[in-house]
Tab-separated table of C-alpha atoms in Angstrom:
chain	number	residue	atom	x	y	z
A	1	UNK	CA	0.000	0.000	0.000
A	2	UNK	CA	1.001	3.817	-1.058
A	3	UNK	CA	0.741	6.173	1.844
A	4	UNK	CA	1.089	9.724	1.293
A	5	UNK	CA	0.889	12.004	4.585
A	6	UNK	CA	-0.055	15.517	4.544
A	7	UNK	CA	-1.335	18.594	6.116
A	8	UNK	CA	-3.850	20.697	4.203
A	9	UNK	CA	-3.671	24.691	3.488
A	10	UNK	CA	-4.639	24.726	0.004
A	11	UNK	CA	-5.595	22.267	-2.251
A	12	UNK	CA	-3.147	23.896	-5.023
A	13	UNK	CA	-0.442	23.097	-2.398
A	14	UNK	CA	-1.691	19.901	-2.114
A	15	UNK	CA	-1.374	19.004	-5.289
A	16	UNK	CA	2.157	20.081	-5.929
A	17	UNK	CA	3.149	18.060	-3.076
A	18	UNK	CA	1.336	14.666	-3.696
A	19	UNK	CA	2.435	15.172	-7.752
A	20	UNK	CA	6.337	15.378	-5.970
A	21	UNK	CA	5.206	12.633	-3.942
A	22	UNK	CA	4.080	10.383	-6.842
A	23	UNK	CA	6.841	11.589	-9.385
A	24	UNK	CA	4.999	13.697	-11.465
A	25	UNK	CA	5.128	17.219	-13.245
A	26	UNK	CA	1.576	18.596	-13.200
A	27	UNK	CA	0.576	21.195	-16.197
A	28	UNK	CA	-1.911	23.943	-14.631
A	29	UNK	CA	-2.570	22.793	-12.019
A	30	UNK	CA	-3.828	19.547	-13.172
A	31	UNK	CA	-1.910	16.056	-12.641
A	32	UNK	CA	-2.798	13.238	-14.965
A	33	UNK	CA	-1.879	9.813	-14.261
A	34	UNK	CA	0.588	7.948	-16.518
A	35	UNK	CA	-0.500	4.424	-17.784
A	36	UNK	CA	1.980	2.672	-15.369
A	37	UNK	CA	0.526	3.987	-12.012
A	38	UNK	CA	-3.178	3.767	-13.081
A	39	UNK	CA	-5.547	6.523	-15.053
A	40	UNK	CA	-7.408	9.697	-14.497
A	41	UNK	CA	-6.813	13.192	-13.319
A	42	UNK	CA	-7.097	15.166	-10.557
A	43	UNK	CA	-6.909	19.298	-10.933
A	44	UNK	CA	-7.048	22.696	-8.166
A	45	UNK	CA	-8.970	25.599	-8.295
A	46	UNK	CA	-8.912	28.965	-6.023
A	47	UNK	CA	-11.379	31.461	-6.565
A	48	UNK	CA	-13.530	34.212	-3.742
A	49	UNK	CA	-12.108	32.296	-1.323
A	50	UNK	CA	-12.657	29.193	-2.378
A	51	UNK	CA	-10.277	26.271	-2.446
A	52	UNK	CA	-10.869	23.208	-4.450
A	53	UNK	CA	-10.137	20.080	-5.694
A	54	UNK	CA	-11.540	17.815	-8.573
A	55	UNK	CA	-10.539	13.857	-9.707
A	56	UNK	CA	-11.282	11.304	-11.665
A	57	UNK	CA	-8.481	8.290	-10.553
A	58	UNK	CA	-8.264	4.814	-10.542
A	59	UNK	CA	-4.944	3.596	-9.451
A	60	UNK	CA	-2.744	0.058	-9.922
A	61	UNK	CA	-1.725	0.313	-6.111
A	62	UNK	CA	-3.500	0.429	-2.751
A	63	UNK	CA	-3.214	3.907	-2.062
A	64	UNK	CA	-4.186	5.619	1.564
A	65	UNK	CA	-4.299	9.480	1.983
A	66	UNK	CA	-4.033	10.350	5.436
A	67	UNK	CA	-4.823	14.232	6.353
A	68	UNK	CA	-3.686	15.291	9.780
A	69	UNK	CA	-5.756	17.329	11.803
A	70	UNK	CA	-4.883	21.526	12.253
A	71	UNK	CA	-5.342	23.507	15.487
A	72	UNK	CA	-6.722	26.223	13.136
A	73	UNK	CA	-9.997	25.266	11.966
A	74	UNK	CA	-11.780	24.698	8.444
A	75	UNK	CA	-14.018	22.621	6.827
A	76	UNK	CA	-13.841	20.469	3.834
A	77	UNK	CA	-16.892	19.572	1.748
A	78	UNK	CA	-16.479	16.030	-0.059
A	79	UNK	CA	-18.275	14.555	-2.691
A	80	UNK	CA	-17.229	10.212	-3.405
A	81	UNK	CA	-18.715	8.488	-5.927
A	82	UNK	CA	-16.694	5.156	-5.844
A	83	UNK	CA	-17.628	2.605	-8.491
A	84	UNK	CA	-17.480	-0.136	-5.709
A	85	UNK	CA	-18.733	0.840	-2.465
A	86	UNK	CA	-16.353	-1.930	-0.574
A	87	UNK	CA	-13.055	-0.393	-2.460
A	88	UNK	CA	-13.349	2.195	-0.400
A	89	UNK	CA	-13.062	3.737	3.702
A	90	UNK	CA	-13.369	6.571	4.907
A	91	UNK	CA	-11.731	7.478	8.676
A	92	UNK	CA	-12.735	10.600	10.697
A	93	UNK	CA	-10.809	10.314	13.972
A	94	UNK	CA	-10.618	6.793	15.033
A	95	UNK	CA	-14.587	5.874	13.263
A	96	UNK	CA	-14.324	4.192	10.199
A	97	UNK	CA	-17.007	3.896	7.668
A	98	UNK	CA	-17.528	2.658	3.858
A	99	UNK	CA	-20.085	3.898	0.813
A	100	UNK	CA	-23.023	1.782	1.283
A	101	UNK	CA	-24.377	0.136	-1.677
A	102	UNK	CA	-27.414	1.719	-2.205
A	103	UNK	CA	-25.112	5.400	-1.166
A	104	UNK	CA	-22.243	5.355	-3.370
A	105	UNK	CA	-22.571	9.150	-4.017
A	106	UNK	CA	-22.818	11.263	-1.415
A	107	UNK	CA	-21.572	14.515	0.354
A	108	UNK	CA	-20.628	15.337	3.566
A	109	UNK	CA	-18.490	17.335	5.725
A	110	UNK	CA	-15.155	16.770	7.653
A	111	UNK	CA	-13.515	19.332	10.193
A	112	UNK	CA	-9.489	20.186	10.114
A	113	UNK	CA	-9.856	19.152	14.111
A	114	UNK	CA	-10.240	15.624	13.011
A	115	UNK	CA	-7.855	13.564	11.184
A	116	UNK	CA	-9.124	12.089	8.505
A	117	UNK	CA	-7.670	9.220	6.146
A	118	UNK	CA	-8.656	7.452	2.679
A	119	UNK	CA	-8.085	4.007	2.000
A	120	UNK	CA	-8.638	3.321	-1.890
A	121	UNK	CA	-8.004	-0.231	-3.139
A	122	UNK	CA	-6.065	-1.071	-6.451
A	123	UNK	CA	-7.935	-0.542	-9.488
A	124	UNK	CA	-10.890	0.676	-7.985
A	125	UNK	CA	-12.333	4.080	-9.789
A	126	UNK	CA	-13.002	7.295	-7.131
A	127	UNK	CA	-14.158	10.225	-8.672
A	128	UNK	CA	-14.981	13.261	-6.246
A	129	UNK	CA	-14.210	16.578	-5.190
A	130	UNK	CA	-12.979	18.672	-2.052
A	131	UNK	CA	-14.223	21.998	-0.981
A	132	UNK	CA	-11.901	24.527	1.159
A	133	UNK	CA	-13.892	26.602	3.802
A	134	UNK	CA	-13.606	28.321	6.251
A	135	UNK	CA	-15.807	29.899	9.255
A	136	UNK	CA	-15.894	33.589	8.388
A	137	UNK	CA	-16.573	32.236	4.277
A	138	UNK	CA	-19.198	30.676	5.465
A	139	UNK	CA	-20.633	33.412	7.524
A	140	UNK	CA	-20.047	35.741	4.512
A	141	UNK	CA	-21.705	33.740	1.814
A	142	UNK	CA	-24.599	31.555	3.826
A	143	UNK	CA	-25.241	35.155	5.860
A	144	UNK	CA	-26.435	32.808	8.581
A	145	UNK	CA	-24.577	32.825	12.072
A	146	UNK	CA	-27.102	30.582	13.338
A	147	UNK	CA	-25.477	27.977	11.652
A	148	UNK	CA	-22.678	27.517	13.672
A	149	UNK	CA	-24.369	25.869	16.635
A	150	UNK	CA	-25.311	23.391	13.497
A	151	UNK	CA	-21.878	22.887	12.309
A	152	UNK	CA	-20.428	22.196	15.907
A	153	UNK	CA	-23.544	19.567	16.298
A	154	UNK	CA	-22.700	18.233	12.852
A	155	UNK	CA	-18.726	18.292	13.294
A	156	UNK	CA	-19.526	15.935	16.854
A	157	UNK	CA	-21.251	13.455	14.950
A	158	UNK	CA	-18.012	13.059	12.367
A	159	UNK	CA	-20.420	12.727	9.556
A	160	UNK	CA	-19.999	8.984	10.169
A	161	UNK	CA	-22.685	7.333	8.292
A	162	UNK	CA	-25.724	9.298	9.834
A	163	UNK	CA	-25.607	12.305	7.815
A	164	UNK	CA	-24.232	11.873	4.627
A	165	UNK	CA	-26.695	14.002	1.979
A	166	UNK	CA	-27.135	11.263	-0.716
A	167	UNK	CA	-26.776	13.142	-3.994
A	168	UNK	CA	-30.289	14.592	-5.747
A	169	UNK	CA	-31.063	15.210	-9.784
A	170	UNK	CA	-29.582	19.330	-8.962
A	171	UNK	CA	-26.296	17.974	-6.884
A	172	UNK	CA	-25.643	15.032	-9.438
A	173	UNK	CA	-25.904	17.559	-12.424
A	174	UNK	CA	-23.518	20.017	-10.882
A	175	UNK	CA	-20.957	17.180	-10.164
A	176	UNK	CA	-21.296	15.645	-13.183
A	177	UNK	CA	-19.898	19.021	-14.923
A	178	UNK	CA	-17.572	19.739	-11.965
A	179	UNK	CA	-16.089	16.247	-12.881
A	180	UNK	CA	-15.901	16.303	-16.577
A	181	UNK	CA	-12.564	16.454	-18.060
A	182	UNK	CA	-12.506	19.651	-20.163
A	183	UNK	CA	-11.455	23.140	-20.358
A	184	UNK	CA	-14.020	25.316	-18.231
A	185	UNK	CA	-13.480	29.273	-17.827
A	186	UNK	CA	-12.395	29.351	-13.738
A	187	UNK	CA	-16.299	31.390	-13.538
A	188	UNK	CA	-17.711	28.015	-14.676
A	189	UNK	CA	-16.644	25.946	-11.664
A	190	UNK	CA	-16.506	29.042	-9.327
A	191	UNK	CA	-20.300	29.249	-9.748
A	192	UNK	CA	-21.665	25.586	-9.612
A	193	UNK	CA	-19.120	24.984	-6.625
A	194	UNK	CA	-20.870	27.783	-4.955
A	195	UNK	CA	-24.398	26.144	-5.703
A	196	UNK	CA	-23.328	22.680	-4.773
A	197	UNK	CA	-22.281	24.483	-1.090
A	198	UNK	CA	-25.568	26.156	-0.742
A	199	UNK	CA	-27.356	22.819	-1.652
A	200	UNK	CA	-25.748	21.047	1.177
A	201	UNK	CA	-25.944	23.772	3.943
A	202	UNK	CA	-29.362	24.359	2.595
A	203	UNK	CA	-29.928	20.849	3.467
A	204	UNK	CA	-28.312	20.018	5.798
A	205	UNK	CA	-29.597	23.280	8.078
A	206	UNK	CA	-33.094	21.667	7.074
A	207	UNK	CA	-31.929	17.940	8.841
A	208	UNK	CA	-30.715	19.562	11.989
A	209	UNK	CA	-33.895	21.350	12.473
A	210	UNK	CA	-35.875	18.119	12.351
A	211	UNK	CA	-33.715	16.062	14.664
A	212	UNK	CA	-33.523	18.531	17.896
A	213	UNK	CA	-33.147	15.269	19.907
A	214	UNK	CA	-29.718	14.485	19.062
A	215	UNK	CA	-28.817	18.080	20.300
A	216	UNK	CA	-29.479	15.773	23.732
A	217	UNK	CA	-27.264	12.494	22.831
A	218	UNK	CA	-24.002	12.047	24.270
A	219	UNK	CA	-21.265	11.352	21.596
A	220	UNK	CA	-21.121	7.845	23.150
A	221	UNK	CA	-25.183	7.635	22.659
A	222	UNK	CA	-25.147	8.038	19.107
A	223	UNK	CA	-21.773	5.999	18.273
A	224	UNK	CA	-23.630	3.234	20.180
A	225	UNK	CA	-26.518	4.071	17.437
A	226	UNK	CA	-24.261	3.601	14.900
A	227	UNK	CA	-23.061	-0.151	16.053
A	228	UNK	CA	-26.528	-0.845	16.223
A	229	UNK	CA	-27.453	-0.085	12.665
A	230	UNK	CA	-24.636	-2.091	11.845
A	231	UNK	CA	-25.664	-4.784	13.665
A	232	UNK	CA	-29.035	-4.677	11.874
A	233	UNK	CA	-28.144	-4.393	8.205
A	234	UNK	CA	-25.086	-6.947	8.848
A	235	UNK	CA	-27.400	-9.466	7.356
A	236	UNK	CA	-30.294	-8.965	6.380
A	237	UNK	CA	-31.605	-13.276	5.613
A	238	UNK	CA	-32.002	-13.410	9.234
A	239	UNK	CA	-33.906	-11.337	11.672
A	240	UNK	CA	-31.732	-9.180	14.166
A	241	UNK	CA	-31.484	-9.914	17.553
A	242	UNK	CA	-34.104	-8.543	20.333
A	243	UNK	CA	-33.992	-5.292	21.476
A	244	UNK	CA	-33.401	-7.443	24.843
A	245	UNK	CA	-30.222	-8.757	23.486
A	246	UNK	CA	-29.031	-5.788	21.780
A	247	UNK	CA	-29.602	-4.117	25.229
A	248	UNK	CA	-27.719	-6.463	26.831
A	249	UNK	CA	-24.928	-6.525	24.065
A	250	UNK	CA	-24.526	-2.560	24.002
A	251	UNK	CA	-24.979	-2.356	27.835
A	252	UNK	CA	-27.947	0.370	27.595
A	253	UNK	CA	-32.006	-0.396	29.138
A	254	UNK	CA	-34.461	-1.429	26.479
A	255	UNK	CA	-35.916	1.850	26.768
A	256	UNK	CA	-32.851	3.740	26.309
A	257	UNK	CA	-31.802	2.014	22.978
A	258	UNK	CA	-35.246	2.494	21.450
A	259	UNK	CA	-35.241	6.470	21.976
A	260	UNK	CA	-31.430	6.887	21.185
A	261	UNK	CA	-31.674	4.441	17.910
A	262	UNK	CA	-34.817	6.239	16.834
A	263	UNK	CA	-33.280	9.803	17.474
A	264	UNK	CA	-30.417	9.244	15.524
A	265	UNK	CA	-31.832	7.268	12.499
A	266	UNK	CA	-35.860	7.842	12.865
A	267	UNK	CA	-37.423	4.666	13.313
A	268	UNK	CA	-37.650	2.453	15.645
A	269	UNK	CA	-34.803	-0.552	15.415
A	270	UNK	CA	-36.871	-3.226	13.692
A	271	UNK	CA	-38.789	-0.806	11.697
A	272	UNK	CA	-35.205	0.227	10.294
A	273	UNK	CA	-34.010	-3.040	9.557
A	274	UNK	CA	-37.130	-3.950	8.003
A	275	UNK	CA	-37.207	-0.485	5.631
A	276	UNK	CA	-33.540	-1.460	4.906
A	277	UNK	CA	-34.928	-5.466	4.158
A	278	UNK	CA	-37.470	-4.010	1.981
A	279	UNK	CA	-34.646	-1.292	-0.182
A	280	UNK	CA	-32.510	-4.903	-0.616
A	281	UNK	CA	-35.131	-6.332	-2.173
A	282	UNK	CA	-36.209	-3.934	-4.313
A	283	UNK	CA	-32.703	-3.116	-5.907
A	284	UNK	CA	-32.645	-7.187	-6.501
A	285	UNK	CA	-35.901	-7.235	-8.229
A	286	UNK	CA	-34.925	-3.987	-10.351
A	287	UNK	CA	-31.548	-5.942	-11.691
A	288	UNK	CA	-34.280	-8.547	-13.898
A	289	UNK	CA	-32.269	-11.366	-13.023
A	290	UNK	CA	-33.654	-12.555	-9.504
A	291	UNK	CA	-37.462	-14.140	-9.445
A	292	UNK	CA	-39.496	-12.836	-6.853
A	293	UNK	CA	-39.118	-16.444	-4.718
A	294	UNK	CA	-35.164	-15.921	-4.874
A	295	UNK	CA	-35.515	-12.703	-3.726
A	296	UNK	CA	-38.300	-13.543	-0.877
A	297	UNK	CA	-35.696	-16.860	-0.072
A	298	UNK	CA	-32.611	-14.999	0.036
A	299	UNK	CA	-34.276	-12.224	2.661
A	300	UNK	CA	-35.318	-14.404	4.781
A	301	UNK	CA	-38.509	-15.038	4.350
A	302	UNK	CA	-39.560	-18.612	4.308
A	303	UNK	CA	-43.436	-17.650	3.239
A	304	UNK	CA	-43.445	-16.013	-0.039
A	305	UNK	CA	-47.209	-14.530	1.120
A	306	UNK	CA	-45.515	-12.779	4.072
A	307	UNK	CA	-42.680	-11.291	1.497
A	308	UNK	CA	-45.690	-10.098	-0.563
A	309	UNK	CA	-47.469	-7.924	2.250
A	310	UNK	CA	-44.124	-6.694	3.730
A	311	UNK	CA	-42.903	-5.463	0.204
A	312	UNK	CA	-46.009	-3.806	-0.612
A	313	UNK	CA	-46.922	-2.187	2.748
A	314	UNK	CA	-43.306	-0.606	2.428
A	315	UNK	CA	-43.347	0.313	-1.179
A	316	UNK	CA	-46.993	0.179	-2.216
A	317	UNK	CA	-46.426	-2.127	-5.084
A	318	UNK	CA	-46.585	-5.542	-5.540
A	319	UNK	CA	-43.086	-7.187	-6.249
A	320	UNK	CA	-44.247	-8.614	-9.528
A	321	UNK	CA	-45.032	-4.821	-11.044
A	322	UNK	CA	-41.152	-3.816	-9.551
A	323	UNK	CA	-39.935	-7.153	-11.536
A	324	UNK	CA	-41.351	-6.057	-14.392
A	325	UNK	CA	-39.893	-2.815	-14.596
A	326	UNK	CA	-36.240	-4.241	-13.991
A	327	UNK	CA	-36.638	-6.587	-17.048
């Protein structure tokens, strides 16, 4: 595995130094890889204020990019879109997560008072970008000082796995031309990296103010939250232990777990796992190659009647109409 070590002021600066690193001469700001190492390109852009970074890699080596944290702070904005969601992890601090399958493009944010490391494997294609920026930009340009009480909540939870905004039509167009590899005027990305900020904040301002519990959970409450959801969509063929057990297991009362699960990820634990059942079946039935008895079978569920109700209480369609439309 290629490690490459750094501490971030500017993504142009960046650049320089992992193109050093790696052994090669960039041309405006924009490194392309050579044939031996892998393919793609990755380019820098400063403009208002804003610092950024744009790529489109796949490498021949394991590579990990480890970003140390700063004592002054900033904020990144990331956008992944990794063509397969196990190729890659993402670290904040010491919490590790990966792109879920049915998330594999996605933005969230990352403060400079974390660390925070990328572990790519070989020949796996990562296309994304990183936005530079910091408090008094965003104060400027969002003209809301309210929000900081929002980033500080958001900034506690590491962004790990609970709020990462899955990309819309409007954010998947505007990375889609952010990503492109072709000449742009600098006013071209300077304005649609703008937009794609004021999407998230937008949205993510709107989350915060419709979970006020989690202003109440203890950071060890809601990375206890997180184990459980991974407990529950571990494996979805069988059903997920009791809330007795898990209470047991993650050394919290029944009660407790229910209202810290529920404030964290909305629903109640089985009512998750069962919503997260149903999405697994659906995006099998949409691929045309699974009958609806595989698909019933292979969640779990050992009466096809039962697999029926569940799938179209959850989705309001009958499995047989989503079959068709895969094929």
């Amino acid at each position: 595995m290629t490690i490459f070590t750094y501490k971030l002021t500017s993504y142009n600066a960046f650049l320089d130094e992992f193109t050093r690193f790696l052994g090669i001469t960039p041309t405006n700001q924009v490194m392309r890889l050579p044939e031996e190492m892998g393919s793609g390109f990755m380019k820098a852009f400063s403009f208002e204020g804003i610092d950024a970074l744009v790529y489109d890699m796949t490498f021949h080596q394991e590579m990990l990019l480890k970003r140390e944290k700063e004592n002054t702070e900033f904020f990144t904005l990331n956008y992944d879109e990794v063509a397969d969601p196990t190729g890659m992890q993402v670290t904040i601090e010491n919490d590790s997560f990966e792109a879920p399958d049915q998330r594999n493009a996605y933005l969230y944010l990352t403060s400079s008072l974390l660390d925070w490391d990328l572990a790519l494997q070989q020949n796996v294609n990562l296309k994304g970008l990183r936005v530079y920026l910091t408090p008094d930009w965003l104060r400027k340009y969002l003209r809301a000082p309210e929000k900081d009480d929002m980033l500080e909540q958001y900034i506690k939870l590491k962004a790990g796995g609970i709020w990462q905004k899955t990309i819309d039509v409007e954010s998947k167009g505007l990375t889609s031309e952010l990503l492109a590899d072709q000449e742009q005027p600098l006013l071209y990305y300077q304005n649609k990296m703008f937009r794609l900020v004021e999407v998230f904040f937008d949205w993510l301002y709107n989350e915060m103010q419709q979970h006020p519990a989690l202003k109440l959970l203890s950071r060890s409450d809601i990375m206890a939250a997180r184990r459980i959801e991974t407990l529950l969509t571990k494996d979805v063929t069988v059903l997920p232990p009791t809330i007795r057990e898990m209470s047991r297991q993650f050394a919290m009362s029944e009660s407790k777990l229910k209202k810290v699960f529920k404030a964290v990820f909305g629903l109640p634990p089985y009512e998750y796992f069962q919503k997260y059942r149903m999405q697994k079946a659906r995006q099998l039935l949409l691929t045309g190659n699974h009958s609806i008895k595989d698909v019933g079978y292979t969640l779990g569920y050992s009466n096809l009647s039962n697999f029926t109700l569940a799938f179209k209480k959850e989705f309001g369609r009958l499995p047989s109409e989503v079959l068709r439309e895969g094929k």
